[in-house]
CSV table of C-alpha atoms in Angstrom, one decimal:
chain,number,residue,atom,x,y,z
A,9,MET,CA,-0.2,0.1,0.4
A,10,GLU,CA,1.4,3.7,-0.8
A,11,LYS,CA,3.2,5.5,1.9
A,12,VAL,CA,2.2,8.8,3.2
A,13,THR,CA,4.7,11.0,4.5
A,14,ILE,CA,1.9,13.2,6.6
A,15,SER,CA,4.8,16.0,7.7
A,16,ASP,CA,4.3,16.9,3.9
A,17,TYR,CA,0.7,18.7,4.8
A,18,GLY,CA,2.2,19.5,8.6
A,19,PHE,CA,1.4,16.7,11.1
A,20,ARG,CA,4.1,16.2,13.6
A,21,ALA,CA,2.2,13.3,15.3
A,22,ALA,CA,-0.1,10.4,14.1
A,23,GLN,CA,-2.7,9.5,17.3
A,24,ILE,CA,-4.8,6.2,16.1
A,25,GLU,CA,-8.1,6.1,18.3
A,26,ILE,CA,-8.4,2.1,18.1
A,27,ASN,CA,-11.4,2.4,21.3
A,28,SER,CA,-13.7,5.4,22.0
A,29,ASN,CA,-14.5,4.3,25.3
A,30,CYS,CA,-13.0,5.9,28.5
A,31,ASN,CA,-13.6,5.3,32.2
A,32,MET,CA,-13.9,8.8,33.2
A,33,ALA,CA,-16.6,11.4,32.4
A,34,CYS,CA,-14.8,14.5,32.8
A,35,SER,CA,-16.5,17.6,32.8
A,36,PHE,CA,-13.5,19.5,31.1
A,37,CYS,CA,-13.9,17.0,28.2
A,38,PRO,CA,-16.0,16.2,25.3
A,39,HIS,CA,-16.3,12.1,25.8
A,40,PRO,CA,-19.3,12.9,27.8
A,41,ILE,CA,-21.3,14.4,25.0
A,42,LYS,CA,-19.9,11.9,22.0
A,43,GLU,CA,-22.1,9.8,20.2
A,44,ASP,CA,-20.5,6.9,19.7
A,45,LYS,CA,-18.9,5.3,22.8
A,46,THR,CA,-18.4,1.8,22.2
A,47,THR,CA,-16.5,1.5,18.7
A,48,LYS,CA,-14.0,-0.4,18.0
A,49,LEU,CA,-11.2,-0.1,15.3
A,50,ASP,CA,-10.8,-3.3,13.7
A,51,PHE,CA,-6.7,-5.1,14.5
A,52,GLN,CA,-7.1,-5.2,10.7
A,53,ASN,CA,-7.9,-1.7,10.3
A,54,VAL,CA,-5.2,-0.4,12.2
A,55,LYS,CA,-2.3,-2.2,11.1
A,56,ASN,CA,-3.4,-1.0,7.3
A,57,ILE,CA,-3.4,2.2,8.2
A,58,ILE,CA,0.2,1.8,10.7
A,59,ASP,CA,1.7,0.4,7.6
A,60,GLN,CA,0.8,3.4,5.7
A,61,ILE,CA,2.7,6.2,7.5
A,62,ASP,CA,5.5,6.3,6.6
A,63,SER,CA,8.0,5.4,9.6
A,64,THR,CA,11.2,6.9,8.1
A,65,ASP,CA,9.2,11.0,7.9
A,66,LYS,CA,12.2,12.5,10.3
A,67,LYS,CA,9.9,15.2,11.6
A,68,LEU,CA,7.8,12.5,12.4
A,69,ASP,CA,7.5,12.5,16.3
A,70,TYR,CA,5.7,9.9,17.7
A,71,MET,CA,2.7,7.7,16.5
A,72,GLY,CA,0.2,7.1,19.8
A,73,PHE,CA,-3.3,5.6,20.2
A,74,SER,CA,-5.3,7.8,21.8
A,75,GLN,CA,-7.9,10.6,21.1
A,76,PHE,CA,-10.3,10.7,24.1
A,77,ASN,CA,-9.8,7.2,24.7
A,78,GLU,CA,-8.2,5.5,27.6
A,79,PRO,CA,-6.1,2.9,25.8
A,80,LEU,CA,-5.5,0.9,28.4
A,81,LEU,CA,-9.4,-0.5,28.3
A,82,ASP,CA,-8.4,-2.1,25.1
A,83,SER,CA,-7.1,-5.3,25.9
A,84,ARG,CA,-5.2,-5.2,22.2
A,85,PHE,CA,-3.3,-2.3,23.0
A,86,PHE,CA,0.0,-3.5,23.7
A,87,GLU,CA,-0.1,-5.9,20.5
A,88,ILE,CA,-0.9,-2.5,18.3
A,89,ALA,CA,1.5,-0.5,19.8
A,90,ASP,CA,4.6,-3.2,19.3
A,91,TYR,CA,3.3,-3.8,15.9
A,92,ALA,CA,3.9,-0.1,15.5
A,93,LYS,CA,7.4,-0.1,17.1
A,94,LYS,CA,8.3,-3.2,15.2
A,95,SER,CA,7.1,-1.0,12.4
A,96,GLY,CA,10.0,2.0,12.8
A,97,PHE,CA,8.3,4.3,14.7
A,98,LYS,CA,8.0,5.7,18.2
A,99,ILE,CA,5.7,5.1,20.2
A,100,ARG,CA,3.9,7.7,22.7
A,101,MET,CA,1.5,6.1,25.0
A,102,THR,CA,-1.1,9.1,26.4
A,103,THR,CA,-3.2,7.5,29.4
A,104,ASN,CA,-5.0,8.9,32.5
A,105,GLY,CA,-3.7,6.5,34.7
A,106,VAL,CA,-5.9,4.7,37.0
A,107,LEU,CA,-5.8,1.4,35.6
A,108,LEU,CA,-1.5,1.3,36.2
A,109,ASN,CA,-2.8,-0.4,39.4
A,110,LYS,CA,-3.2,-3.8,37.3
A,111,GLU,CA,0.2,-5.9,37.2
A,112,LYS,CA,-0.8,-6.9,33.4
A,113,ASN,CA,-0.8,-2.8,32.2
A,114,ILE,CA,2.2,-2.3,34.8
A,115,THR,CA,4.0,-4.9,33.1
A,116,GLY,CA,2.5,-4.0,29.5
A,117,VAL,CA,4.0,-1.1,29.9
A,118,LEU,CA,7.6,-1.8,31.3
A,119,ASN,CA,8.5,-4.4,28.3
A,120,LEU,CA,6.5,-1.2,25.7
A,121,LYS,CA,9.3,1.2,26.6
A,122,PRO,CA,6.5,4.1,25.8
A,123,GLU,CA,7.6,7.6,25.9
A,124,LEU,CA,4.3,7.6,28.8
A,125,TYR,CA,2.6,10.2,29.3
A,126,ILE,CA,0.0,10.3,32.7
A,127,SER,CA,-2.0,13.2,32.4
A,128,LEU,CA,-3.2,14.6,36.3
A,129,GLN,CA,-6.0,16.8,36.1
A,130,VAL,CA,-8.1,18.6,39.1
A,131,LEU,CA,-6.6,19.0,42.3
A,132,ASP,CA,-9.3,19.6,44.4
A,133,THR,CA,-10.5,16.4,46.9
A,134,ASN,CA,-13.8,17.5,47.5
A,135,ILE,CA,-14.9,18.1,43.5
A,136,HIS,CA,-12.6,15.3,42.2
A,137,LYS,CA,-15.3,12.8,41.8
A,138,THR,CA,-17.8,15.2,40.2
A,139,ALA,CA,-15.2,16.2,38.0
A,140,ARG,CA,-13.5,13.2,36.4
A,141,GLY,CA,-16.6,11.4,36.7
A,142,LEU,CA,-15.9,8.1,38.4
A,143,ASN,CA,-16.3,7.2,42.2
A,144,LEU,CA,-12.2,7.6,42.8
A,145,ASP,CA,-10.5,9.6,45.4
A,146,LEU,CA,-8.3,11.9,44.5
A,147,ASP,CA,-5.9,10.3,47.1
A,148,ILE,CA,-6.2,6.9,46.2
A,149,TYR,CA,-5.5,8.5,42.4
A,150,VAL,CA,-2.3,10.2,42.7
A,151,GLN,CA,-1.3,7.1,44.8
A,152,THR,CA,-2.1,4.7,41.9
A,153,ILE,CA,0.4,6.8,40.0
A,154,ILE,CA,3.0,7.4,42.7
A,155,ASP,CA,3.2,3.4,42.8
A,156,PHE,CA,3.5,3.0,39.1
A,157,CYS,CA,6.3,5.8,38.6
A,158,LYS,CA,7.9,3.9,41.7
A,159,ARG,CA,7.8,0.6,39.8
A,160,ALA,CA,9.3,2.2,36.6
A,161,LYS,CA,11.6,3.8,38.4
A,162,ASN,CA,15.0,4.5,36.6
A,163,LYS,CA,14.0,2.0,34.1
A,164,ASP,CA,15.1,2.6,29.8
A,165,PHE,CA,11.8,4.8,29.2
A,166,ASN,CA,10.4,7.9,29.5
A,167,VAL,CA,7.7,8.9,32.4
A,168,HIS,CA,6.0,12.6,32.9
A,169,VAL,CA,3.8,13.1,34.9
A,170,VAL,CA,1.7,16.1,33.1
A,171,VAL,CA,-0.1,18.1,36.0
A,172,GLY,CA,-3.5,20.1,34.8
A,173,CYS,CA,-3.5,23.5,36.1
A,174,ASN,CA,-3.6,27.8,35.1
A,175,PHE,CA,-2.3,30.3,36.2
A,176,ASN,CA,-4.3,33.4,35.8
A,177,SER,CA,-3.2,36.3,37.8
A,178,ARG,CA,-6.5,38.2,39.7
A,179,PHE,CA,-5.3,41.5,37.3
A,180,SER,CA,-5.5,38.9,34.2
A,181,TYR,CA,-8.7,36.3,35.7
A,182,PHE,CA,-10.7,39.7,35.6
A,183,LEU,CA,-9.5,41.7,32.6
A,184,LYS,CA,-10.7,38.4,30.8
A,185,LYS,CA,-14.2,38.8,32.2
A,186,ILE,CA,-15.0,42.2,31.3
A,187,LEU,CA,-13.4,41.0,27.8
A,188,GLY,CA,-15.5,38.0,27.6
A,189,VAL,CA,-12.5,35.4,26.6
A,190,SER,CA,-11.9,32.1,28.4
A,191,THR,CA,-11.0,31.7,32.4
A,192,GLY,CA,-10.2,28.3,32.0
A,193,ASP,CA,-12.4,25.3,32.9
A,194,PRO,CA,-14.5,25.5,36.3
A,195,SER,CA,-13.1,22.7,37.6
A,196,VAL,CA,-9.6,24.6,37.6
A,197,PRO,CA,-8.6,27.1,40.0
A,198,ARG,CA,-9.3,30.6,38.9
A,199,ASP,CA,-6.2,32.3,40.2
A,200,ILE,CA,-2.6,31.5,41.0
A,201,LYS,CA,-2.5,31.4,44.3
A,202,THR,CA,-4.9,28.8,45.0
A,203,THR,CA,-3.6,26.2,41.9
A,204,LEU,CA,-0.1,27.0,43.1
A,205,PHE,CA,-1.0,25.2,46.8
A,206,ARG,CA,-3.1,23.0,45.7
A,207,LEU,CA,-0.1,21.8,43.2
A,208,ARG,CA,2.2,21.7,46.1
A,209,GLY,CA,0.2,19.1,47.8
A,210,ILE,CA,0.3,16.9,45.1
A,211,LEU,CA,4.7,17.9,44.5
A,212,GLU,CA,5.0,16.7,48.4
A,213,LYS,CA,3.5,13.0,47.3
A,214,PHE,CA,6.2,13.0,45.0
A,215,TYR,CA,9.0,14.5,46.8
A,216,GLU,CA,8.7,11.8,49.7
A,217,ILE,CA,9.8,9.1,46.9
A,218,SER,CA,12.0,10.7,44.9
A,219,ASP,CA,16.0,10.0,44.8
A,220,ASP,CA,18.0,11.8,47.2
A,221,GLN,CA,20.2,13.7,44.6
A,222,TYR,CA,16.3,15.1,43.1
A,223,LYS,CA,15.4,16.3,46.5
A,224,ASP,CA,17.5,19.2,47.3
A,225,ASN,CA,16.3,20.5,44.1
A,226,LEU,CA,12.8,19.9,44.9
A,227,LYS,CA,12.5,21.4,48.5
A,228,ALA,CA,12.7,24.8,46.5
A,229,LEU,CA,9.4,23.8,45.0
A,230,MET,CA,7.2,23.9,48.5
A,231,ASP,CA,7.6,27.4,48.2
A,232,ILE,CA,4.7,29.3,46.2
A,233,LYS,CA,7.2,31.7,45.1
A,234,GLU,CA,9.5,29.5,43.7
A,235,MET,CA,7.0,27.6,42.1
A,236,LYS,CA,5.1,30.6,40.1
A,237,LYS,CA,8.4,31.2,38.9
A,238,ILE,CA,9.6,27.1,38.1
A,239,PHE,CA,5.5,26.6,36.7
A,240,GLY,CA,4.8,30.3,35.2
A,241,LYS,CA,6.7,29.2,32.4
A,242,ASP,CA,5.2,28.1,28.9
A,243,TYR,CA,4.8,23.7,29.2
A,244,GLY,CA,7.7,23.9,26.2
A,245,GLU,CA,10.0,26.1,28.6
A,246,GLN,CA,9.3,24.3,31.4
A,247,ASP,CA,12.3,22.0,32.4
A,248,GLY,CA,9.6,20.5,34.8
A,249,PHE,CA,11.3,18.6,37.8
A,250,ASN,CA,12.8,15.0,37.7
A,251,ILE,CA,11.7,12.8,40.9
A,252,PHE,CA,14.4,9.6,39.0
A,253,LYS,CA,16.4,10.0,36.3
A,254,ASN,CA,13.8,8.9,34.3
A,255,VAL,CA,10.1,9.8,35.4
A,256,ASN,CA,9.9,13.6,35.1
A,257,VAL,CA,6.9,15.9,36.5
A,258,LYS,CA,5.7,19.2,34.1
A,259,VAL,CA,2.7,21.7,34.5
A,260,ARG,CA,0.5,21.9,31.4
A,261,LEU,CA,-1.9,24.9,31.4
A,262,PHE,CA,-5.1,23.2,31.5
A,263,TRP,CA,-7.1,22.8,28.1
A,264,TYR,CA,-10.8,23.6,28.4
A,265,GLY,CA,-11.9,20.2,25.4
A,266,MET,CA,-16.1,21.5,25.4
A,267,LYS,CA,-15.1,25.0,23.9
A,268,LEU,CA,-15.4,23.1,20.8
A,269,VAL,CA,-19.2,22.2,21.9
A,270,HIS,CA,-19.8,25.9,23.7
A,271,PHE,CA,-17.8,28.5,22.3
A,272,LYS,CA,-18.9,31.4,20.5
A,273,PRO,CA,-17.1,30.6,16.2
A,274,ILE,CA,-15.2,34.0,15.0
A,275,ASP,CA,-14.7,34.4,11.3
A,276,ASN,CA,-12.6,33.2,9.0
A,277,ASN,CA,-9.1,35.4,9.7
A,278,PHE,CA,-7.1,32.7,11.4
A,279,SER,CA,-4.6,29.7,10.7
A,280,CYS,CA,-4.4,26.5,12.5
A,281,HIS,CA,-1.2,25.0,12.5
A,282,SER,CA,-2.3,21.5,13.9
A,283,ALA,CA,0.5,19.3,14.3
A,284,ASN,CA,-2.1,16.1,15.3
A,285,LEU,CA,-3.2,14.0,12.6
A,286,ALA,CA,-6.1,11.5,14.0
A,287,ILE,CA,-8.2,8.7,12.7
A,288,SER,CA,-10.8,8.2,15.4
A,289,ALA,CA,-12.4,5.1,16.7
A,290,ASP,CA,-15.4,4.7,13.7
A,291,GLY,CA,-12.0,5.5,10.8
A,292,ASN,CA,-12.1,8.9,10.1
A,293,VAL,CA,-9.2,11.1,9.5
A,294,VAL,CA,-9.2,14.3,11.2
A,295,PRO,CA,-6.8,17.2,11.2
A,296,CYS,CA,-6.6,17.5,15.4
A,297,CYS,CA,-6.7,16.1,18.7
A,298,LEU,CA,-9.5,18.3,20.0
A,299,ALA,CA,-12.1,16.8,17.3
A,300,TYR,CA,-14.2,14.3,19.0
A,301,ASN,CA,-17.2,13.6,16.2
A,302,LYS,CA,-17.0,13.1,12.4
A,303,ASP,CA,-17.8,17.1,12.1
A,304,ILE,CA,-14.1,18.0,10.6
A,305,SER,CA,-13.6,14.8,8.5
A,306,MET,CA,-11.6,14.7,6.1
A,307,GLY,CA,-12.8,11.2,5.1
A,308,LYS,CA,-12.6,7.9,6.1
A,309,VAL,CA,-9.4,5.2,6.1
A,310,ARG,CA,-12.2,2.7,4.9
A,311,ASP,CA,-13.1,4.1,2.0
A,312,LYS,CA,-9.6,6.0,0.7
A,313,SER,CA,-6.5,5.8,1.5
A,314,LEU,CA,-4.8,8.1,3.9
A,315,LYS,CA,-2.5,9.8,0.9
A,316,SER,CA,-5.3,10.3,-1.1
A,317,ILE,CA,-7.5,12.0,1.6
A,318,LEU,CA,-4.8,14.0,2.2
A,319,SER,CA,-3.4,15.0,-0.8
A,320,GLY,CA,-5.9,18.1,-2.0
A,321,ASN,CA,-7.7,18.2,0.7
A,322,LYS,CA,-9.7,21.4,0.1
A,323,PHE,CA,-10.4,20.9,4.4
A,324,LEU,CA,-6.6,21.3,5.3
A,325,THR,CA,-6.1,23.3,2.6
A,326,ASN,CA,-8.2,26.0,4.4
A,327,LEU,CA,-7.0,25.6,7.4
A,328,ARG,CA,-3.6,26.4,6.7
A,329,LYS,CA,-4.3,29.5,5.4
A,330,LYS,CA,-5.8,32.6,7.2
A,331,GLY,CA,-8.7,33.9,5.4
A,332,GLY,CA,-9.7,30.2,4.0
A,333,GLU,CA,-13.0,29.4,4.3
A,334,LYS,CA,-13.0,26.9,8.1
A,335,HIS,CA,-15.8,24.6,9.2
A,336,LEU,CA,-17.6,25.5,11.8
A,337,THR,CA,-16.5,24.0,14.8
A,338,CYS,CA,-12.6,24.8,13.9
A,339,ARG,CA,-13.7,28.5,14.1
A,340,LYS,CA,-15.8,27.6,17.4
A,341,CYS,CA,-12.6,26.2,18.7
A,342,PHE,CA,-10.6,29.5,17.6
A,343,GLY,CA,-13.7,31.7,19.2
A,344,GLU,CA,-14.5,32.4,23.0
A,345,PRO,CA,-17.4,32.1,25.3
A,346,THR,CA,-18.8,35.2,24.7
A,347,TYR,CA,-19.4,37.6,21.7
A,348,ARG,CA,-17.9,40.1,22.9
A,349,GLY,CA,-15.1,37.7,23.2
A,350,THR,CA,-14.8,36.7,19.6
A,351,LEU,CA,-14.4,40.6,19.0
A,352,VAL,CA,-11.8,40.3,20.5
A,353,LYS,CA,-10.1,37.7,19.9
A,354,LYS,CA,-10.7,39.0,15.8
A,355,LEU,CA,-9.1,42.0,16.9
A,356,TYR,CA,-6.3,40.0,18.3
A,357,PHE,CA,-5.4,37.5,15.2
A,358,ALA,CA,-5.5,40.8,13.1
A,359,LEU,CA,-2.1,42.6,14.4
A,360,PRO,CA,1.1,41.5,13.5
A,361,SER,CA,2.6,38.2,14.7
A,362,LYS,CA,5.1,40.1,16.9
A,363,ILE,CA,3.0,42.0,19.1
A,364,ARG,CA,0.8,38.8,19.6
A,365,ASN,CA,3.6,37.2,20.3
A,366,SER,CA,5.0,39.5,23.3
A,367,LYS,CA,4.8,39.1,26.6
A,368,PHE,CA,2.2,42.0,27.3
A,369,MET,CA,-0.2,39.6,25.2
A,370,HIS,CA,0.8,37.2,27.2
A,371,PHE,CA,-2.1,36.7,29.7
A,372,PHE,CA,-4.3,36.2,26.5
A,373,THR,CA,-3.3,32.4,26.2
A,374,GLN,CA,-2.4,31.5,29.8
A,375,SER,CA,-6.0,29.3,30.8
A,376,TYR,CA,-7.4,27.7,28.1
């Protein structure tokens, strides 16, 4: 089958959603409103997709097997991931970590040796069960992740515990409210002081198990002012901190996935350069990791080859250029929760990129 170099179309990652179910129903995620929560992508179809993607593409960062699903719910996951790894792909595994309390999953991960990302969200004990849609105490959940990190200690693959937080200052929060732009998901504290206070409680648990060589550096993280300096930076600029040689904890801005439903659309005066190509469990090929249904499907892998779907695709071409006709879903994704906010966003995109990327404008992108 003809192979496709997906970086030629601006993609740096391939995500194949092998199953559409999840063991959480998070308030900030579109999964609870998905119509399809049971479909599995046929094993042969998954292999066909893997075989169509050029594994020698030097600009391709990784292949993963999640979109809005939890891959460990699929008994085929390790077999599929192993096939992709043997085909030459670097494997990234993203999980909420709940099922890392099962020995078969722990052993499977240790044998697969993926670049592992554990997504740790909602640090408030009082709302954790409601916000995550699962009857599981926060302390038990965090302990499961900590216990796994101890099992993965100094193995020959990397583990990243990614904690979702927002960093609104009091000034930026109220300014955003006045302007009508997003201040982030309600399950995340609206101010940096509360965020860092709760984060410190989590970090203390990781500090307790860390290797002695890292403890001196970690002591600084018990100070709120020092935490603000470290974690107030963009995710990509953070060094994070190591608890073991191969286990790292970082903070990522909390992404409000439900905005694709609740936000108001802006006009077409923007361009999207999403780098994640995703194939959903129903076979639809979508241009980003936020697409949870077939609304912005570019085609179906059961009907066409991946290369024919991407080649000359008008949807993708328009998405990449400013002013090209965009789908309503994409316009909502770049929009805001109020019509007042969409006007602000429109003015924002009219500014030269140098101004948009300035430190003065940085607070507009410090929460989602």
